[in-house]
mmCIF file of C-alpha atoms in Angstrom:
data_model
loop_
_atom_site.group_PDB
_atom_site.id
_atom_site.type_symbol
_atom_site.label_atom_id
_atom_site.label_comp_id
_atom_site.label_asym_id
_atom_site.label_seq_id
_atom_site.Cartn_x
_atom_site.Cartn_y
_atom_site.Cartn_z
ATOM 1 C CA SER A 226 128.868 145.487 53.558
ATOM 2 C CA VAL A 227 131.541 144.016 54.316
ATOM 3 C CA ASP A 228 132.377 144.176 57.786
ATOM 4 C CA ARG A 229 128.128 143.168 58.767
ATOM 5 C CA TYR A 230 129.022 139.953 55.913
ATOM 6 C CA GLU A 231 132.140 139.224 57.398
ATOM 7 C CA LYS A 232 130.308 139.004 61.305
ATOM 8 C CA TYR A 233 127.208 137.703 60.160
ATOM 9 C CA TYR A 234 128.151 134.601 58.375
ATOM 10 C CA ALA A 235 131.594 134.410 60.108
ATOM 11 C CA ALA A 236 129.838 131.798 61.875
ATOM 12 C CA TYR A 237 128.872 129.782 59.266
ATOM 13 C CA GLY A 238 132.254 128.714 57.893
ATOM 14 C CA LEU A 239 134.091 132.078 56.590
ATOM 15 C CA ASP A 240 136.230 131.983 59.352
ATOM 16 C CA GLN A 241 137.114 129.220 58.591
ATOM 17 C CA ALA A 242 137.174 129.261 55.145
ATOM 18 C CA PHE A 243 140.099 128.290 52.626
ATOM 19 C CA SER A 244 138.938 129.896 49.017
ATOM 20 C CA THR A 245 136.733 132.992 48.680
ATOM 21 C CA ASP A 246 135.727 134.900 45.580
ATOM 22 C CA ALA A 247 137.550 138.227 44.894
ATOM 23 C CA ALA A 248 134.498 138.860 42.787
ATOM 24 C CA SER A 249 131.685 137.553 44.998
ATOM 25 C CA TRP A 250 130.629 136.950 48.748
ATOM 26 C CA SER A 251 131.577 132.528 47.190
ATOM 27 C CA TYR A 252 133.578 130.789 50.151
ATOM 28 C CA ALA A 253 134.589 126.626 50.712
ATOM 29 C CA TYR A 254 135.099 125.636 54.257
ATOM 30 C CA ALA A 255 136.462 121.868 54.965
ATOM 31 C CA LEU A 256 132.684 120.524 56.832
ATOM 32 C CA THR A 257 134.733 117.735 57.433
ATOM 33 C CA ASP A 258 138.386 115.846 55.434
ATOM 34 C CA SER A 259 135.667 114.345 52.847
ATOM 35 C CA LEU A 260 133.094 116.863 52.710
ATOM 36 C CA TRP A 261 133.179 120.409 51.820
ATOM 37 C CA VAL A 262 130.306 122.663 51.850
ATOM 38 C CA VAL A 263 130.276 125.990 48.654
ATOM 39 C CA MET A 264 128.261 129.189 49.173
ATOM 40 C CA MET A 265 127.344 130.804 46.358
ATOM 41 C CA ASP A 266 126.762 134.241 46.105
ATOM 42 C CA ALA A 267 124.427 134.627 43.449
ATOM 43 C CA GLY A 268 123.216 138.234 44.813
ATOM 44 C CA ILE A 269 122.863 140.939 42.131
ATOM 45 C CA TYR A 270 123.027 143.781 44.107
ATOM 46 C CA GLU A 271 124.149 146.992 41.669
ATOM 47 C CA PRO A 272 122.901 149.167 40.447
ATOM 48 C CA TYR A 273 119.913 148.076 42.976
ATOM 49 C CA ALA A 274 119.245 144.827 44.037
ATOM 50 C CA GLU A 275 117.557 141.718 42.148
ATOM 51 C CA PRO A 276 115.054 139.125 43.004
ATOM 52 C CA PHE A 277 117.275 136.693 40.513
ATOM 53 C CA GLY A 278 120.433 135.684 41.280
ATOM 54 C CA LEU A 279 123.522 134.919 37.650
ATOM 55 C CA ILE A 280 127.108 133.815 39.195
ATOM 56 C CA GLU A 281 129.775 135.623 37.529
ATOM 57 C CA ALA A 282 132.091 134.450 34.951
ATOM 58 C CA GLN A 283 134.731 135.508 37.990
ATOM 59 C CA THR A 284 133.033 133.903 39.582
ATOM 60 C CA GLN A 285 132.185 130.638 37.789
ATOM 61 C CA GLN A 286 136.158 129.716 36.754
ATOM 62 C CA TRP A 287 136.617 130.734 41.081
ATOM 63 C CA LEU A 288 133.968 127.597 40.903
ATOM 64 C CA GLU A 289 134.826 125.673 39.033
ATOM 65 C CA ALA A 290 137.986 125.876 40.260
ATOM 66 C CA VAL A 291 137.639 124.386 43.399
ATOM 67 C CA LEU A 292 134.352 122.135 42.484
ATOM 68 C CA ARG A 293 137.402 120.315 41.095
ATOM 69 C CA GLN A 294 140.589 120.147 43.142
ATOM 70 C CA ALA A 295 137.057 118.248 45.022
ATOM 71 C CA ASN A 296 136.908 116.008 42.511
ATOM 72 C CA ASP A 297 140.833 115.752 42.017
ATOM 73 C CA ALA A 298 141.213 114.175 45.808
ATOM 74 C CA GLY A 299 138.110 112.287 46.515
ATOM 75 C CA ILE A 300 135.900 114.881 48.037
ATOM 76 C CA GLN A 301 132.050 114.806 48.223
ATOM 77 C CA VAL A 302 130.388 118.921 48.215
ATOM 78 C CA LEU A 303 127.491 120.090 49.158
ATOM 79 C CA THR A 304 126.718 123.329 47.073
ATOM 80 C CA VAL A 305 124.653 126.362 48.870
ATOM 81 C CA SER A 306 122.939 128.811 47.471
ATOM 82 C CA HIS A 307 120.229 131.849 48.176
ATOM 83 C CA GLN A 308 117.725 131.477 45.106
ATOM 84 C CA SER A 309 117.376 127.986 43.279
ATOM 85 C CA MET A 310 119.790 126.200 41.433
ATOM 86 C CA LEU A 311 117.210 124.525 39.598
ATOM 87 C CA PRO A 312 113.553 125.478 38.323
ATOM 88 C CA HIS A 313 110.583 123.907 40.393
ATOM 89 C CA SER A 314 107.723 124.638 38.954
ATOM 90 C CA GLU A 315 106.685 124.883 35.063
ATOM 91 C CA ARG A 316 103.871 127.999 35.443
ATOM 92 C CA VAL A 317 106.202 129.574 38.436
ATOM 93 C CA THR A 318 109.645 131.131 36.266
ATOM 94 C CA GLY A 319 110.687 134.092 37.176
ATOM 95 C CA GLY A 320 112.132 136.126 39.555
ATOM 96 C CA TYR A 321 113.256 132.902 42.176
ATOM 97 C CA MET A 322 116.218 131.200 40.303
ATOM 98 C CA ILE A 323 119.813 131.431 39.076
ATOM 99 C CA VAL A 324 119.413 132.753 35.714
ATOM 100 C CA ASN A 325 122.377 131.103 34.297
ATOM 101 C CA TRP A 326 121.534 127.884 36.217
ATOM 102 C CA GLN A 327 121.946 125.453 33.916
ATOM 103 C CA ASP A 328 125.803 126.700 32.808
ATOM 104 C CA ILE A 329 126.190 126.413 36.230
ATOM 105 C CA SER A 330 124.117 123.089 37.338
ATOM 106 C CA ASP A 331 125.966 122.174 34.875
ATOM 107 C CA LEU A 332 129.515 122.413 36.435
ATOM 108 C CA LEU A 333 128.561 121.242 39.381
ATOM 109 C CA ILE A 334 127.039 117.371 37.528
ATOM 110 C CA ALA A 335 130.074 117.612 35.756
ATOM 111 C CA ASN A 336 132.004 117.527 38.775
ATOM 112 C CA GLY A 337 129.805 115.858 40.894
ATOM 113 C CA VAL A 338 127.719 117.363 42.732
ATOM 114 C CA ARG A 339 124.563 115.512 43.839
ATOM 115 C CA LEU A 340 122.862 117.576 46.246
ATOM 116 C CA HIS A 341 122.099 121.055 46.126
ATOM 117 C CA LEU A 342 120.748 123.899 48.781
ATOM 118 C CA SER A 343 119.075 126.814 48.101
ATOM 119 C CA GLY A 344 115.424 129.129 50.276
ATOM 120 C CA HIS A 345 114.198 132.576 48.471
ATOM 121 C CA ILE A 346 110.694 131.346 47.892
ATOM 122 C CA HIS A 347 111.353 128.863 50.709
ATOM 123 C CA VAL A 348 108.796 126.200 49.509
ATOM 124 C CA GLN A 349 109.985 122.864 50.557
ATOM 125 C CA HIS A 350 110.921 121.224 46.381
ATOM 126 C CA ILE A 351 112.860 119.318 45.203
ATOM 127 C CA ALA A 352 113.790 119.608 41.981
ATOM 128 C CA GLY A 353 116.582 117.292 39.096
ATOM 129 C CA LYS A 354 118.430 117.421 36.711
ATOM 130 C CA GLN A 355 120.873 114.389 36.162
ATOM 131 C CA GLY A 356 121.606 113.369 39.053
ATOM 132 C CA LEU A 357 121.775 117.055 40.089
ATOM 133 C CA TYR A 358 119.120 117.494 43.164
ATOM 134 C CA ASP A 359 117.772 121.626 43.972
ATOM 135 C CA VAL A 360 116.376 121.380 47.270
ATOM 136 C CA VAL A 361 114.267 124.731 48.354
ATOM 137 C CA LEU A 362 114.470 124.782 52.405
ATOM 138 C CA SER A 363 111.241 125.678 54.288
ATOM 139 C CA ALA A 364 111.179 128.549 56.668
ATOM 140 C CA LEU A 365 112.143 127.798 59.691
ATOM 141 C CA SER A 366 109.850 131.366 61.214
ATOM 142 C CA SER A 367 106.336 130.345 59.704
ATOM 143 C CA HIS A 368 104.890 127.373 59.030
ATOM 144 C CA PRO A 369 105.505 124.264 59.567
ATOM 145 C CA ASN A 370 108.339 125.463 61.549
ATOM 146 C CA GLN A 371 110.972 123.083 60.322
ATOM 147 C CA TYR A 372 114.520 122.262 59.122
ATOM 148 C CA ALA A 373 116.478 120.290 57.640
ATOM 149 C CA LEU A 374 118.608 117.255 58.873
ATOM 150 C CA VAL A 375 121.359 116.311 55.648
ATOM 151 C CA THR A 376 123.115 113.379 56.378
ATOM 152 C CA PHE A 377 126.711 111.946 54.918
ATOM 153 C CA ALA A 378 127.298 109.156 55.358
ATOM 154 C CA GLU A 379 130.768 107.130 54.811
ATOM 155 C CA ASN A 380 129.121 104.858 51.592
ATOM 156 C CA GLY A 381 127.986 108.022 49.829
ATOM 157 C CA GLU A 382 125.010 107.815 50.414
ATOM 158 C CA ILE A 383 123.212 111.341 51.258
ATOM 159 C CA GLN A 384 120.031 111.205 52.879
ATOM 160 C CA TYR A 385 118.318 115.105 53.812
ATOM 161 C CA GLU A 386 114.863 115.055 55.288
ATOM 162 C CA THR A 387 112.785 117.721 57.229
ATOM 163 C CA GLN A 388 112.120 117.994 61.358
ATOM 164 C CA ARG A 389 109.448 120.248 62.337
ATOM 165 C CA LEU A 390 110.218 121.983 66.105
ATOM 166 C CA HIS A 391 109.254 119.899 68.886
ATOM 167 C CA ALA A 392 105.956 120.858 70.391
ATOM 168 C CA GLU A 393 106.514 120.104 73.547
ATOM 169 C CA ASN A 394 109.492 122.445 73.851
ATOM 170 C CA LEU A 395 106.691 125.688 71.820
ATOM 171 C CA PRO A 396 104.156 127.920 73.351
ATOM 172 C CA GLN A 397 101.181 126.580 73.655
ATOM 173 C CA GLY A 398 99.394 126.617 70.594
ATOM 174 C CA LEU A 399 102.345 127.222 68.189
ATOM 175 C CA PRO A 400 101.787 125.635 65.108
ATOM 176 C CA GLU A 401 98.689 125.971 65.179
ATOM 177 C CA GLU A 402 98.394 129.817 65.126
ATOM 178 C CA SER A 403 101.781 129.355 62.705
ATOM 179 C CA LYS A 404 99.970 127.842 60.345
ATOM 180 C CA ALA A 405 95.771 129.439 61.032
ATOM 181 C CA PHE A 406 98.526 132.725 59.987
ATOM 182 C CA PHE A 407 99.851 131.230 57.035
ATOM 183 C CA GLU A 408 96.464 130.554 56.407
ATOM 184 C CA GLU A 409 94.517 134.466 56.141
ATOM 185 C CA VAL A 410 98.068 136.194 55.340
ATOM 186 C CA ASN A 411 97.308 134.087 52.000
ATOM 187 C CA TYR A 412 94.637 134.665 52.234
ATOM 188 C CA TYR A 413 93.647 138.255 51.629
ATOM 189 C CA LYS A 414 96.055 138.667 49.501
ATOM 190 C CA VAL A 415 94.635 135.771 47.306
ATOM 191 C CA LEU A 416 91.353 137.961 47.835
ATOM 192 C CA GLY A 417 93.165 141.319 46.366
ATOM 193 C CA GLN A 418 94.242 139.396 43.039
ATOM 194 C CA LEU A 419 89.913 138.925 42.861
ATOM 195 C CA ARG A 420 88.764 141.518 43.754
ATOM 196 C CA HIS A 421 88.729 143.066 40.906
ATOM 197 C CA SER A 422 87.630 139.671 38.238
ATOM 198 C CA GLY A 423 84.453 141.084 38.556
ATOM 199 C CA ILE A 424 83.769 137.079 40.674
ATOM 200 C CA SER A 425 80.053 136.799 43.040
ATOM 201 C CA GLU A 426 81.978 137.560 46.673
ATOM 202 C CA GLU A 427 80.716 133.967 47.101
ATOM 203 C CA ASN A 428 82.465 132.612 44.834
ATOM 204 C CA LYS A 429 86.446 135.015 45.572
ATOM 205 C CA GLU A 430 86.087 134.036 49.583
ATOM 206 C CA ALA A 431 85.804 129.725 48.416
ATOM 207 C CA MET A 432 87.961 129.981 45.941
ATOM 208 C CA ALA A 433 91.159 131.910 48.430
ATOM 209 C CA ALA A 434 90.467 128.958 51.103
ATOM 210 C CA PHE A 435 90.939 127.311 49.407
ATOM 211 C CA ALA A 436 94.129 128.506 47.669
ATOM 212 C CA ALA A 437 95.479 129.514 51.102
ATOM 213 C CA ARG A 438 94.676 125.636 51.917
ATOM 214 C CA MET A 439 96.612 124.180 49.043
ATOM 215 C CA ASN A 440 99.673 127.517 49.189
ATOM 216 C CA ALA A 441 100.148 125.998 52.652
ATOM 217 C CA HIS A 442 100.697 122.112 51.361
ATOM 218 C CA TYR A 443 101.909 123.444 49.534
ATOM 219 C CA TYR A 444 104.403 125.170 51.933
ATOM 220 C CA ALA A 445 105.687 122.154 53.979
ATOM 221 C CA GLY A 446 106.322 119.863 51.215
ATOM 222 C CA THR A 447 102.907 117.889 51.005
ATOM 223 C CA ALA A 448 100.703 119.248 47.904
ATOM 224 C CA ALA A 449 100.395 115.815 46.748
ATOM 225 C CA LEU A 450 99.159 114.310 49.625
ATOM 226 C CA ALA A 451 96.264 116.815 48.803
ATOM 227 C CA GLN A 452 95.449 116.414 45.118
ATOM 228 C CA ASP A 453 92.592 113.537 45.857
ATOM 229 C CA GLU A 454 90.966 116.157 47.936
ATOM 230 C CA ALA A 455 91.626 119.622 45.512
ATOM 231 C CA MET A 456 90.598 117.868 42.768
ATOM 232 C CA GLN A 457 87.417 117.082 44.053
ATOM 233 C CA ASP A 458 86.940 120.783 45.060
ATOM 234 C CA ALA A 459 84.359 122.938 44.045
ATOM 235 C CA ALA A 460 86.753 125.938 45.075
ATOM 236 C CA TYR A 461 89.526 123.791 42.756
ATOM 237 C CA ALA A 462 86.860 123.726 39.588
ATOM 238 C CA LEU A 463 86.186 127.131 39.647
ATOM 239 C CA TRP A 464 89.199 128.631 39.718
ATOM 240 C CA LYS A 465 89.639 125.949 36.317
ATOM 241 C CA GLU A 466 85.733 127.709 35.655
ATOM 242 C CA GLN A 467 86.106 131.900 36.209
ATOM 243 C CA GLY A 468 90.012 132.544 37.606
ATOM 244 C CA GLU A 469 91.727 131.956 34.962
ATOM 245 C CA ASP A 470 93.171 135.697 34.314
ATOM 246 C CA VAL A 471 94.477 135.302 37.816
ATOM 247 C CA PHE A 472 98.214 134.603 38.757
ATOM 248 C CA TRP A 473 96.226 132.442 41.393
ATOM 249 C CA SER A 474 95.484 129.447 38.673
ATOM 250 C CA GLY A 475 98.439 128.362 37.245
ATOM 251 C CA TYR A 476 100.482 128.481 41.048
ATOM 252 C CA LEU A 477 97.847 126.686 42.301
ATOM 253 C CA GLN A 478 97.603 123.994 38.936
ATOM 254 C CA SER A 479 101.067 123.702 39.736
ATOM 255 C CA MET A 480 100.999 121.936 43.279
ATOM 256 C CA VAL A 481 97.675 120.024 41.190
ATOM 257 C CA GLU A 482 100.187 118.715 39.412
ATOM 258 C CA GLU A 483 102.869 118.165 41.483
ATOM 259 C CA THR A 484 104.803 114.164 40.955
ATOM 260 C CA LEU A 485 106.311 113.355 43.466
ATOM 261 C CA PRO A 486 104.596 112.275 46.907
ATOM 262 C CA ASP A 487 106.997 113.720 49.789
ATOM 263 C CA MET A 488 109.184 116.300 49.175
ATOM 264 C CA ASN A 489 110.170 116.115 52.783
ATOM 265 C CA ARG A 490 112.690 113.701 52.447
ATOM 266 C CA LEU A 491 115.411 112.128 49.825
ATOM 267 C CA VAL A 492 117.731 109.033 49.916
ATOM 268 C CA LEU A 493 121.004 109.192 47.625
ATOM 269 C CA PRO A 494 122.700 105.798 47.773
#
């Protein structure tokens, strides 16, 4: 509802917004004299909620006006949306993106936007297009319990890096419990998908354990660091030989094919 929206977002720039979109819950506010934050509402709520997003024509017009105003004034803009602005996997594309992302990303690029933040899938991941980078933020509430630190320097440089919650400030053992819980949930999720596959129980368990470990790396933004180990793992061979018809097979392949070595840091000069 409007009341709940205003209540929850008041402390996150809404009560200081200099521009709001009449067709959505998008708004823009000046974080500093040289940096604006544009919160883009791409949610589809009627007739029922959808996991993917859409920037409607009227909202796109509002966004273009704000971006042009910033561009003309030499002001940097950080854009934010729930759904992803750019594709983050060639194998997994549906359900998590803004469906008209090509038009919207072109608009951001044309107006000098270099960094966009998104969530939804909460895989710590970076994707780029013509100087625009969309960073999906991992969720603070799940492994590896990290948040993002974004710095806009006076010389125009932008730095993005993740910071994990310090163990000394957490209940003893929480980081380990968080990782174990994350892997356990995914282990049983994968086992469920393999239930009727005809694969032996021993192989299913090995495949599920491998998938859970790799997914923990993926969500932490460290999948590329585990590539060599993954390629030599017998369970990965089982996925390629026996799990081709299961969603997780292509999903795991996208992890192993990861090209950026570090999804937790980005510097834009």
